[in-house]
Amino acid sequence: MTKSIVLILGSGANVGRSVARKFAADGYLVAISARSLENGTSPEGYITIKADYSHRDAIPIVFDKLKAIAGVPNVVIYNAFSFTRPPPDELLSIPVGSIESDLWVNTFSPLLAAQYAVRGFKELPVIAKKVFIYTGNILNSTVLPVPAFFTLGIGKAASAYWIGSSDLNYSKKGYRFYYADERTPEGGPVLGNIDAEAHADFYKQLVDDHDSSIPWHATFAKGRGYVNFSRI
Ligand SMILES: NC(=O)c1ccc[n+]([C@@H]2O[C@H](COP(=O)([O-])OP(=O)(O)OC[C@H]3O[C@@H](n4cnc5c(N)ncnc54)[C@H](OP(=O)(O)O)[C@@H]3O)[C@@H](O)[C@H]2O)c1
Ligand SMILES: *[C@@H]1O[C@H](CO)[C@@H](O)[C@H](O)[C@H]1NC(C)=O
Ligand SMILES: *[C@@H]1O[C@H](CO)[C@@H](O)[C@H](O)[C@H]1NC(C)=O
Ligand SMILES: *[C@@H]1O[C@H](CO)[C@@H](O)[C@H](O)[C@H]1NC(C)=O
Ligand SMILES: CC(=O)N[C@H]1CO[C@H](CO)[C@@H](O)[C@@H]1O
């Protein structure tokens, strides 16, 4: 039987670390990547791959490297994000180059990762759980009056669309795509109160349960799992 492999793209001290620990505890082989990691092995025994997702060649290199070392991941989690504060005087005077660079991190690299993930899923046994999770936030469905969220919101909203489309198209094959979005109990953005453990619990549950009643736009709250906030 092939070992379950989780690849966490953009893994830092918060969400990435908790998610990695959760999957490792269940016997997954864990691979993490970020700009500040080196190619090698972490103290916990995770495969580490240095990569910068603002560059278009990063995703292919990471997937190829992981495949050469360990194999094809059946769970791919995209957690990196990037934003650029617009100039204080004029929102729309933000250079297009900044928007483009952030779009690579927030939208194009995860989309490329989804392409590589699907390519890999096709090689895996039918029984393997095949899941792609993107760490989102409320900016898909709500425009907040916060200029600092400008490029982040552009990227999250664009990603929500390709994730929704991909889930619609591939869920019949048993591949699920989720835009995971932690909310406060009232349904608002958690912002700086993002809970890494709640992400880890929910992501593991998404993979284990493969619950077709949970939609691609997977809004969740700490301790409650999926919550349909449009009901409230
Ligand atoms: N639901 C909400 O309201 C809410 C609130 C806050 C955050 N979030 C989302 O949660 C996610 C991140 O959470 P977190 O900060 O707790 O996670 P984390 O795992 O602690 O950090 C994410 C890691 O991504 C890496 N990264 C950033 N830019 C990268 C790049 N260009 N290339 C490669 N790696 C890169 C960074 O490491 P390096 O610097 O080493 O590259 C960073 O440590 C984001 O997607 C964010 O939008 C949601
Ligand atoms: C890490 O590995 C990748 C793929 O093998 C390689 O392209 C890259 O140069 C390596 N980076 C470092 C810092 O060793
Ligand atoms: C998925 O998309 C392809 C086009 O890329 C289309 O041919 C196919 O019918 C779609 N499948 C589903 C289930 O939507
Ligand atoms: C969420 O609730 C809304 C409003 O009741 C309903 O239209 C929608 O189908 C629900 N979505 C899911 C996935 O249950
Ligand atoms: C752009 C986009 O995909 N927006 C989606 C954001 O999330 C809602 C669900 O809350 C979807 O209905 C939208 O399509």
XYZ file of N, CA and C and ligand atoms in Angstrom:
800
model
N 0.837 -1.196 0.000
C 0.000 0.000 0.000
C 0.873 1.248 0.000
N 0.522 2.238 -0.835
C 1.321 3.449 -0.888
C 1.064 4.290 0.357
N 2.121 4.940 0.812
C 2.004 5.774 1.999
C 1.275 7.066 1.642
N 0.422 7.528 2.540
C -0.244 8.803 2.320
C 0.784 9.922 2.460
N 0.723 10.877 1.535
C 1.673 11.994 1.544
C 0.902 13.299 1.512
N 1.226 14.203 2.435
C 0.646 15.549 2.393
C 1.746 16.545 2.047
N 1.449 17.415 1.102
C 2.382 18.477 0.713
C 1.770 19.807 1.134
N 2.481 20.545 1.967
C 1.990 21.840 2.445
C 2.829 22.945 1.815
N 2.204 23.678 0.914
C 2.886 24.725 0.156
C 2.703 26.053 0.884
N 3.772 26.596 1.427
C 3.684 27.791 2.257
C 3.418 27.360 3.684
N 4.457 26.932 4.364
C 4.272 26.423 5.724
C 5.135 27.207 6.688
N 4.487 27.910 7.609
C 5.209 28.689 8.599
C 4.869 28.230 10.001
N 5.082 29.125 10.956
C 4.961 28.768 12.375
C 3.518 28.600 12.820
N 2.576 29.062 12.044
C 1.192 29.040 12.523
C 0.373 27.899 11.883
N -0.438 28.205 10.877
C -1.310 27.185 10.269
C -0.499 26.003 9.735
N 0.554 26.294 8.991
C 1.354 25.231 8.381
C 1.869 24.243 9.415
N 2.428 24.766 10.501
C 3.004 23.891 11.528
C 1.944 22.974 12.148
N 0.782 23.550 12.466
C -0.276 22.747 13.100
C -0.813 21.687 12.153
N -0.998 22.068 10.895
C -1.523 21.116 9.916
C -0.519 19.979 9.720
N 0.756 20.324 9.627
C 1.807 19.308 9.444
C 1.800 18.322 10.603
N 1.738 18.850 11.816
C 1.763 18.007 13.014
C 0.564 17.053 13.027
N -0.586 17.580 12.650
C -1.825 16.787 12.671
C -1.728 15.592 11.709
N -1.260 15.860 10.501
C -1.168 14.778 9.511
C -0.050 13.800 9.878
N 1.049 14.329 10.396
C 2.164 13.458 10.795
C 1.711 12.493 11.892
N 0.889 13.001 12.816
C 0.418 12.167 13.933
C -0.412 10.987 13.429
N -0.973 11.140 12.230
C -1.778 10.047 11.673
C -0.973 9.186 10.699
N 0.342 9.366 10.691
C 1.185 8.489 9.887
C 1.484 8.985 8.486
N 1.020 10.185 8.165
C 1.331 10.747 6.842
C 2.806 11.078 6.732
N 3.330 10.907 5.550
C 4.627 11.468 5.240
C 4.353 12.944 4.913
N 5.075 13.847 5.560
C 4.792 15.277 5.437
C 5.916 15.978 4.691
N 5.531 16.785 3.702
C 6.504 17.643 3.019
C 6.031 19.082 3.161
N 6.928 19.969 3.564
C 6.569 21.380 3.720
C 7.486 22.236 2.854
N 6.976 23.386 2.433
C 7.851 24.267 1.677
C 7.554 25.722 1.987
N 8.578 26.536 1.887
C 8.483 27.980 2.116
C 9.813 28.593 1.687
N 9.840 29.919 1.665
C 11.069 30.595 1.251
C 12.179 30.401 2.267
N 11.809 30.376 3.558
C 12.856 30.358 4.582
C 13.315 28.952 4.973
N 12.791 27.924 4.289
C 13.259 26.558 4.566
C 14.429 26.229 3.643
N 15.194 25.220 4.044
C 16.241 24.711 3.154
C 15.783 23.363 2.608
N 16.371 22.939 1.516
C 16.110 21.588 1.011
C 16.705 20.599 2.007
N 15.882 19.710 2.495
C 16.413 18.739 3.446
C 15.333 18.109 4.279
N 15.606 17.971 5.564
C 14.660 17.336 6.490
C 14.564 18.202 7.739
N 13.353 18.399 8.234
C 13.154 19.203 9.445
C 13.433 18.338 10.674
N 13.578 18.988 11.854
C 13.786 18.207 13.084
C 12.664 17.189 13.323
N 11.447 17.500 12.853
C 10.315 16.575 13.041
C 10.356 15.422 12.044
N 11.260 15.516 11.053
C 11.344 14.460 10.049
C 10.543 14.757 8.793
N 10.072 15.990 8.640
C 9.362 16.358 7.415
C 10.373 16.636 6.302
N 9.967 16.353 5.081
C 10.768 16.766 3.932
C 10.596 18.278 3.789
N 11.683 19.014 3.638
C 11.578 20.470 3.480
C 12.099 20.886 2.106
N 11.383 21.777 1.466
C 11.778 22.243 0.134
C 11.698 23.762 0.102
N 12.816 24.363 -0.246
C 12.860 25.822 -0.340
C 12.195 26.260 -1.639
N 11.252 27.205 -1.559
C 10.584 27.661 -2.777
C 9.951 29.024 -2.547
N 9.885 29.808 -3.617
C 9.224 31.117 -3.567
C 8.122 31.138 -4.619
N 6.873 31.134 -4.142
C 5.735 31.013 -5.046
C 5.370 32.287 -5.782
N 6.178 33.329 -5.612
C 5.972 34.484 -6.489
C 6.679 34.240 -7.830
N 7.436 33.137 -7.900
C 8.113 32.768 -9.156
C 7.380 31.634 -9.845
N 7.231 31.737 -11.140
C 6.412 30.765 -11.856
C 7.039 29.385 -11.982
N 8.333 29.281 -11.743
C 8.963 27.957 -11.868
C 8.974 27.184 -10.552
N 8.451 27.781 -9.471
C 8.580 27.144 -8.155
C 7.749 25.866 -8.018
N 6.493 25.921 -8.408
C 5.602 24.766 -8.209
C 6.095 23.515 -8.942
N 6.433 23.625 -10.236
C 6.922 22.411 -10.921
C 8.140 21.808 -10.229
N 9.045 22.671 -9.760
C 10.254 22.175 -9.101
C 9.901 21.419 -7.821
N 8.957 21.971 -7.050
C 8.590 21.332 -5.772
C 7.947 19.966 -6.011
N 6.990 19.905 -6.941
C 6.328 18.615 -7.198
C 7.310 17.580 -7.747
N 8.177 18.031 -8.662
C 9.154 17.082 -9.222
C 10.104 16.573 -8.139
N 10.510 17.490 -7.294
C 11.455 17.101 -6.237
C 10.800 16.122 -5.268
N 9.559 16.421 -4.865
C 8.871 15.527 -3.922
C 8.675 14.141 -4.542
N 8.315 14.150 -5.820
C 8.082 12.863 -6.487
C 9.358 12.024 -6.502
N 10.476 12.711 -6.752
C 11.754 11.994 -6.799
C 12.141 11.449 -5.423
N 11.820 12.200 -4.373
C 12.234 11.783 -3.028
C 11.261 10.762 -2.426
N 9.955 11.059 -2.548
C 8.988 10.276 -1.762
C 7.817 9.738 -2.560
N 7.403 10.474 -3.592
C 6.247 10.031 -4.362
C 5.246 11.146 -4.585
N 4.043 10.740 -4.933
C 2.987 11.666 -5.327
C 2.096 11.983 -4.113
N 1.857 13.264 -3.804
C 1.004 13.582 -2.658
C -0.469 13.330 -2.966
N -1.199 12.758 -1.993
C -2.646 12.606 -2.168
C -3.403 13.747 -1.496
N -2.685 14.515 -0.660
C -3.280 15.723 -0.068
C -2.334 16.880 -0.347
N -2.849 17.935 -0.966
C -2.048 19.121 -1.252
C -2.742 20.315 -0.592
N -1.989 21.032 0.225
C -2.544 22.176 0.953
C -1.770 23.417 0.556
N -2.472 24.428 0.054
C -1.801 25.669 -0.331
C -2.128 26.738 0.701
N -1.115 27.178 1.390
C -1.305 28.033 2.564
C -0.548 29.360 2.464
N 0.298 29.520 1.440
C 1.072 30.756 1.311
C 0.145 31.908 0.911
N 0.500 33.103 1.299
C -0.282 34.269 0.881
C 0.638 35.475 0.811
N 0.203 36.481 0.088
C 1.037 37.668 -0.070
C 0.157 38.890 -0.266
N 0.555 40.001 0.309
C -0.169 41.253 0.049
C 0.800 42.423 0.031
N 0.425 43.454 -0.676
C 1.225 44.673 -0.762
C 0.322 45.840 -0.380
N 0.761 46.637 0.570
C -0.062 47.800 0.938
C -0.078 48.818 -0.192
N -1.255 49.261 -0.622
C -1.306 50.297 -1.651
C -0.749 51.596 -1.086
N -0.286 52.514 -1.943
C 0.204 53.811 -1.464
C -0.873 54.485 -0.610
N -0.488 55.207 0.441
C -1.463 55.756 1.375
C -2.409 56.795 0.750
N -1.947 57.464 -0.283
C -2.761 58.560 -0.822
C -3.795 58.104 -1.847
N -3.466 57.076 -2.626
C -4.324 56.737 -3.771
C -4.337 55.221 -3.974
N -5.462 54.613 -3.647
C -5.578 53.140 -3.715
C -5.123 52.585 -5.065
N -5.659 53.176 -6.154
C -5.416 52.604 -7.478
C -4.074 53.007 -8.096
N -3.258 53.719 -7.323
C -1.931 54.020 -7.860
C -0.950 52.877 -7.544
N -1.448 51.797 -6.965
C -0.582 50.646 -6.686
C -0.011 50.102 -7.995
N 1.297 49.877 -8.061
C 1.893 49.402 -9.310
C 1.333 48.022 -9.700
N 1.059 47.865 -10.979
C 0.519 46.595 -11.462
C 1.494 45.449 -11.174
N 2.781 45.774 -11.160
C 3.787 44.751 -10.867
C 3.597 44.136 -9.479
N 3.174 44.954 -8.518
C 2.936 44.431 -7.162
C 1.733 43.508 -7.166
N 0.711 43.906 -7.914
C -0.491 43.080 -7.989
C -0.139 41.746 -8.638
N 0.672 41.836 -9.700
C 1.045 40.622 -10.430
C 1.853 39.669 -9.548
N 2.802 40.218 -8.819
C 3.635 39.374 -7.966
C 2.778 38.698 -6.891
N 1.861 39.465 -6.287
C 0.991 38.873 -5.264
C 0.031 37.855 -5.877
N -0.408 38.126 -7.114
C -1.289 37.160 -7.788
C -0.582 35.828 -8.009
N 0.714 35.880 -8.240
C 1.440 34.608 -8.380
C 1.337 33.804 -7.099
N 1.508 34.468 -5.977
C 1.455 33.739 -4.702
C 0.022 33.317 -4.364
N -0.934 34.202 -4.564
C -2.300 33.945 -4.091
C -3.164 33.166 -5.087
N -2.802 33.204 -6.370
C -3.676 32.603 -7.385
C -2.963 31.681 -8.370
N -1.928 32.172 -9.060
C -1.346 31.362 -10.137
C -0.574 30.148 -9.611
N 0.246 30.342 -8.590
C 0.982 29.175 -8.064
C 0.040 28.120 -7.486
N -0.987 28.505 -6.706
C -1.904 27.458 -6.258
C -2.640 26.776 -7.410
N -2.948 27.541 -8.459
C -3.616 26.929 -9.621
C -2.680 25.928 -10.317
N -1.431 26.332 -10.449
C -0.438 25.392 -10.991
C -0.311 24.163 -10.092
N -0.348 24.401 -8.780
C -0.247 23.284 -7.831
C -1.431 22.338 -8.012
N -2.605 22.894 -8.290
C -3.785 22.052 -8.515
C -3.602 21.220 -9.786
N -3.000 21.821 -10.803
C -2.728 21.068 -12.041
C -1.804 19.887 -11.751
N -0.743 20.158 -11.005
C 0.193 19.082 -10.664
C -0.454 18.063 -9.738
N -1.303 18.539 -8.833
C -1.975 17.623 -7.903
C -2.831 16.634 -8.688
N -3.601 17.140 -9.639
C -4.499 16.275 -10.422
C -3.693 15.275 -11.255
N -2.613 15.751 -11.809
C -1.737 14.857 -12.568
C -1.293 13.695 -11.676
N -0.970 14.007 -10.423
C -0.542 12.976 -9.476
C -1.694 12.083 -9.037
N -2.866 12.695 -8.795
C -4.019 11.915 -8.327
C -4.307 10.764 -9.293
N -4.122 11.041 -10.584
C -4.421 10.019 -11.596
C -3.529 8.786 -11.456
N -2.367 8.978 -10.822
C -1.434 7.862 -10.656
C -1.692 7.079 -9.375
N -2.554 7.596 -8.517
C -2.750 6.971 -7.198
C -3.851 5.922 -7.234
N -3.795 4.987 -6.289
C -4.844 3.962 -6.234
C -6.220 4.598 -6.007
N -7.246 3.946 -6.498
C -8.608 4.459 -6.388
C -8.984 4.777 -4.943
N -8.546 3.934 -4.005
C -8.975 4.110 -2.613
C -8.294 5.290 -1.912
N -7.205 5.818 -2.473
C -6.510 6.922 -1.810
C -7.400 8.168 -1.786
N -7.447 8.864 -0.653
C -8.176 10.129 -0.558
C -7.402 11.175 -1.355
N -8.104 11.905 -2.215
C -7.433 12.886 -3.070
C -8.059 14.255 -2.848
N -7.300 15.116 -2.163
C -7.888 16.380 -1.715
C -6.896 17.532 -1.895
N -7.430 18.650 -2.373
C -6.660 19.891 -2.484
C -7.353 20.929 -1.605
N -6.609 21.516 -0.682
C -7.202 22.542 0.199
C -6.406 23.837 0.066
N -7.114 24.915 -0.161
C -6.520 26.252 -0.247
C -6.979 27.020 0.991
N -6.031 27.620 1.685
C -6.420 28.409 2.852
C -6.912 29.767 2.375
N -8.204 29.981 2.519
C -8.807 31.233 2.071
C -9.128 32.143 3.233
N -9.987 33.079 2.976
C -10.529 33.954 4.021
C -11.822 34.553 3.472
N -12.384 35.488 4.177
C -13.708 36.003 3.810
C -13.675 36.871 2.535
N -12.465 37.202 2.066
C -12.360 38.190 0.974
C -12.928 37.695 -0.352
N -13.235 36.412 -0.425
C -13.928 35.926 -1.618
C -15.312 36.553 -1.730
N -16.010 36.610 -0.610
C -17.407 37.036 -0.703
C -17.683 38.400 -0.093
N -16.681 39.015 0.539
C -16.920 40.314 1.180
C -15.788 41.285 0.847
N -16.131 42.482 0.433
C -15.137 43.530 0.221
C -15.018 44.311 1.528
N -13.840 44.238 2.162
C -13.650 44.935 3.437
C -13.011 46.307 3.190
N -13.322 47.284 4.025
C -12.756 48.634 3.855
C -11.332 48.723 4.401
N -10.479 47.818 3.938
C -9.098 47.761 4.428
C -8.164 47.761 3.215
N -7.542 48.916 2.891
C -6.679 48.973 1.708
C -5.597 47.890 1.689
N -5.092 47.516 2.873
C -4.011 46.510 2.907
C -4.465 45.171 2.327
N -5.770 44.928 2.277
C -6.278 43.653 1.758
C -6.508 43.682 0.247
N -6.134 44.779 -0.415
C -6.440 44.953 -1.834
C -5.928 43.797 -2.700
N -4.610 43.582 -2.708
C -4.077 42.530 -3.593
C -4.415 41.134 -3.062
N -4.537 40.999 -1.744
C -4.889 39.703 -1.155
C -6.299 39.307 -1.580
N -7.215 40.279 -1.522
C -8.606 40.011 -1.906
C -8.741 39.672 -3.381
N -7.986 40.377 -4.232
C -8.019 40.070 -5.665
C -7.631 38.604 -5.867
N -6.574 38.200 -5.182
C -6.065 36.837 -5.348
C -6.984 35.785 -4.759
N -7.539 36.056 -3.573
C -8.420 35.062 -2.934
C -9.703 34.907 -3.753
N -10.256 36.019 -4.216
C -11.508 35.944 -4.984
C -11.292 35.165 -6.275
N -10.187 35.438 -6.966
C -9.899 34.714 -8.208
C -9.710 33.226 -7.915
N -9.030 32.922 -6.820
C -8.797 31.514 -6.492
C -10.096 30.809 -6.139
N -10.989 31.500 -5.447
C -12.274 30.868 -5.104
C -12.948 30.375 -6.378
N -12.835 31.148 -7.441
C -13.533 30.739 -8.663
C -12.932 29.469 -9.274
N -11.620 29.405 -9.377
C -11.072 28.184 -9.996
C -11.208 26.980 -9.068
N -11.215 27.231 -7.766
C -11.404 26.108 -6.829
C -12.840 25.579 -6.942
N -13.812 26.498 -6.979
C -15.203 26.067 -7.142
C -15.402 25.304 -8.446
N -14.840 25.834 -9.529
C -14.958 25.167 -10.837
C -14.311 23.794 -10.810
N -13.138 23.719 -10.202
C -12.409 22.448 -10.180
C -13.154 21.419 -9.353
N -13.727 21.848 -8.228
C -14.469 20.903 -7.394
C -15.686 20.373 -8.145
N -16.354 21.279 -8.823
C -17.535 20.890 -9.604
C -17.155 19.854 -10.663
N -16.020 20.104 -11.299
C -15.608 19.236 -12.397
C -15.026 17.903 -11.925
N -14.236 17.911 -10.862
C -13.491 16.702 -10.481
C -14.103 15.907 -9.344
N -15.103 16.463 -8.648
C -15.623 15.718 -7.491
C -16.253 14.407 -7.935
N -16.739 14.361 -9.170
C -17.323 13.100 -9.670
C -16.259 12.021 -9.808
N -14.995 12.448 -9.964
C -13.881 11.490 -10.014
C -13.377 11.146 -8.615
N -13.949 11.816 -7.615
C -13.504 11.578 -6.238
C -12.400 12.520 -5.793
N -12.049 13.515 -6.616
C -11.063 14.514 -6.191
C -11.841 15.704 -5.630
N -11.501 16.146 -4.416
C -12.189 17.310 -3.862
C -11.255 18.522 -3.797
N -11.829 19.682 -4.040
C -11.124 20.966 -3.946
C -11.882 21.848 -2.960
N -11.178 22.366 -1.962
C -11.831 23.214 -0.957
C -11.142 24.566 -0.835
N -11.948 25.589 -0.684
C -11.495 26.923 -0.282
C -11.895 27.016 1.190
N -10.942 26.739 2.079
C -11.254 26.674 3.506
C -11.164 28.071 4.118
N -12.167 28.435 4.859
C -12.320 29.822 5.285
C -12.795 29.872 6.739
N -11.830 30.111 7.649
C -12.210 30.159 9.067
C -12.971 31.439 9.387
N -14.063 31.290 10.131
C -14.903 32.423 10.523
C -15.064 32.460 12.038
N -15.453 33.627 12.524
C -15.839 33.741 13.932
C -17.178 33.022 14.089
N -17.601 32.747 15.321
C -18.900 32.076 15.513
C -20.042 32.840 14.840
N -19.873 34.147 14.680
C -20.927 34.962 14.049
C -20.812 34.981 12.525
N -19.724 34.418 11.992
C -19.578 34.376 10.542
C -18.676 35.466 9.979
N -18.046 36.256 10.866
C -17.136 37.309 10.401
C -15.740 36.765 10.156
N -14.841 37.604 9.597
C -13.451 37.155 9.369
C -12.708 37.025 10.698
N -11.862 36.013 10.823
C -11.123 35.870 12.080
C -9.905 36.797 12.120
N -9.460 37.267 10.954
C -8.335 38.198 10.858
C -7.147 37.712 11.685
N -6.649 38.544 12.604
C -5.466 38.193 13.396
C -5.714 37.074 14.399
N -6.968 36.728 14.632
C -7.278 35.647 15.585
C -7.364 34.291 14.901
N -6.770 34.161 13.734
C -6.763 32.887 13.014
C -6.259 31.787 13.954
N -6.966 30.647 13.959
C -6.644 29.560 14.880
C -6.024 28.381 14.116
N -4.739 28.184 14.341
C -4.003 27.165 13.583
C -4.516 25.757 13.883
N -4.805 25.474 15.160
C -5.303 24.142 15.534
C -6.653 23.865 14.895
N -7.492 24.896 14.828
C -8.813 24.718 14.211
C -8.646 24.378 12.731
N -7.648 25.002 12.080
C -7.366 24.653 10.682
C -6.928 23.200 10.578
N -6.020 22.797 11.464
C -5.500 21.429 11.413
C -6.633 20.418 11.588
N -7.488 20.655 12.582
C -8.607 19.734 12.835
C -9.533 19.663 11.624
N -9.842 20.839 11.075
C -10.802 20.872 9.967
C -10.217 20.248 8.702
N -8.953 20.538 8.406
C -8.338 20.001 7.187
C -8.260 18.476 7.258
N -7.931 17.957 8.450
C -7.842 16.510 8.616
C -9.226 15.888 8.449
N -10.219 16.577 8.986
C -11.597 16.090 8.878
C -12.056 16.100 7.414
N -11.707 17.163 6.681
C -12.084 17.223 5.263
C -11.533 16.015 4.511
N -10.278 15.681 4.805
C -9.641 14.563 4.103
C -10.240 13.230 4.560
N -10.367 13.035 5.863
C -10.825 11.740 6.383
C -12.278 11.449 6.008
N -13.125 12.459 6.156
C -14.563 12.202 5.990
C -14.984 12.201 4.520
N -14.291 12.991 3.698
C -14.655 13.059 2.286
C -16.174 13.246 2.164
N -16.681 14.193 2.915
C -18.125 14.378 3.098
C -18.695 15.221 1.946
N -19.522 14.592 1.134
C -20.020 15.299 -0.053
C -21.004 16.421 0.298
N -21.450 16.477 1.571
C -22.357 17.572 1.932
C -21.583 18.853 2.273
N -20.254 18.754 2.405
C -19.463 19.973 2.642
C -19.062 20.553 1.285
N -19.482 21.789 1.007
C -19.219 22.383 -0.305
C -17.775 22.866 -0.449
N -17.389 23.175 -1.664
C -16.027 23.677 -1.910
C -15.732 24.913 -1.074
N -16.741 25.776 -0.907
C -16.540 26.979 -0.088
C -16.750 26.573 1.356
N -15.689 26.007 1.950
C -15.786 25.339 3.236
C -15.544 26.319 4.370
N -16.592 27.062 4.727
C -16.511 27.972 5.866
C -16.586 27.133 7.141
N -15.723 27.453 8.094
C -15.722 26.667 9.328
C -15.447 27.564 10.524
N -15.810 27.056 11.692
C -15.547 27.774 12.937
C -14.906 26.808 13.913
N -14.043 27.354 14.733
C -13.305 26.556 15.726
C -14.265 25.676 16.527
N -13.941 24.391 16.575
C -14.721 23.468 17.386
C -16.053 23.049 16.772
N -16.411 23.600 15.620
C -17.718 23.284 15.037
C -17.624 22.657 13.657
N -16.452 22.687 13.052
C -16.344 22.156 11.694
C -17.074 23.060 10.717
N -17.554 22.468 9.634
C -18.237 23.243 8.592
C -19.492 23.928 9.146
N -19.631 25.208 8.824
C -20.853 25.931 9.194
C -21.341 26.671 7.954
N -22.599 26.462 7.618
C -23.187 27.175 6.481
C -23.663 28.541 6.961
N -22.799 29.550 6.805
C -23.140 30.858 7.352
C -24.214 31.589 6.549
N -24.494 31.113 5.342
C -25.556 31.815 4.612
C -26.939 31.457 5.157
N -26.997 30.465 6.038
C -28.254 30.108 6.699
C -28.593 31.074 7.810
N -27.533 31.744 8.353
C -27.722 32.555 9.574
C -28.270 33.941 9.217
N -9.798 33.184 7.742
C -9.173 34.320 7.998
O -9.765 35.343 8.354
C -7.672 34.375 7.870
C -6.951 35.234 8.721
C -5.562 35.264 8.598
C -4.928 34.483 7.619
N -5.651 33.668 6.804
C -4.979 32.842 5.789
O -4.184 31.857 6.442
C -3.072 31.535 5.616
C -1.713 31.644 6.324
O -1.837 31.477 7.664
P -0.553 31.552 8.613
O 0.239 32.790 8.403
O -1.077 31.221 9.953
O 0.257 30.287 8.071
P 1.772 29.885 8.275
O 1.862 28.471 7.899
O 2.235 30.295 9.626
O 2.512 30.826 7.233
C 2.401 30.694 5.851
C 3.784 30.646 5.253
O 3.710 30.830 3.851
C 5.027 31.158 3.434
N 5.023 32.002 2.241
C 4.585 33.282 2.123
N 4.890 33.764 0.916
C 5.525 32.766 0.248
C 6.119 32.675 -1.029
N 6.153 33.718 -1.867
N 6.676 31.500 -1.386
C 6.713 30.451 -0.531
N 6.184 30.498 0.692
C 5.612 31.648 1.087
C 5.678 31.933 4.576
O 6.951 31.370 4.869
P 8.297 32.057 4.268
O 8.274 33.482 4.696
O 9.396 31.245 4.839
O 8.195 31.904 2.793
C 4.720 31.735 5.732
O 5.372 31.377 6.924
C -3.084 32.517 4.457
O -3.561 31.876 3.304
C -4.000 33.611 4.948
O -4.608 34.316 3.892
C -7.009 33.585 6.932
C 16.355 22.896 -3.779
O 15.986 21.872 -4.680
C 15.534 22.331 -5.944
C 15.058 21.136 -6.750
O 15.971 20.091 -6.703
C 16.634 23.081 -6.647
O 16.180 23.589 -7.889
C 17.071 24.236 -5.768
O 18.150 24.917 -6.357
C 17.453 23.749 -4.386
N 17.690 24.912 -3.546
C 18.678 24.981 -2.694
C 18.780 26.259 -1.922
O 19.466 24.067 -2.514
C -14.999 18.774 -16.852
O -14.430 19.658 -17.797
C -14.237 19.081 -19.087
C -13.609 20.158 -19.975
O -12.344 20.464 -19.550
C -15.548 18.615 -19.659
O -15.333 17.952 -20.885
C -16.229 17.654 -18.693
O -17.518 17.314 -19.171
C -16.353 18.292 -17.331
N -16.901 17.306 -16.402
C -17.817 17.589 -15.517
C -18.281 16.445 -14.670
O -18.253 18.710 -15.342
C -26.529 26.976 2.879
O -27.720 27.647 3.267
C -28.378 28.310 2.191
C -29.552 29.095 2.776
O -30.368 28.279 3.572
C -28.824 27.261 1.163
O -29.416 27.906 0.069
C -27.588 26.497 0.687
O -27.978 25.446 -0.177
C -26.841 25.889 1.877
N -25.616 25.285 1.373
C -25.212 24.064 1.728
C -23.952 23.582 1.116
O -25.836 23.350 2.500
C -15.662 34.858 -6.977
C -16.258 33.692 -6.279
O -15.934 32.570 -6.568
N -17.078 33.961 -5.283
C -17.660 32.940 -4.432
C -17.424 33.292 -2.992
O -18.117 32.430 -2.140
C -19.495 32.319 -2.364
C -20.076 31.415 -1.337
O -20.132 32.111 -0.124
C -19.773 31.805 -3.754
O -21.174 31.722 -3.977
C -19.136 32.765 -4.745
O -19.284 32.233 -6.047
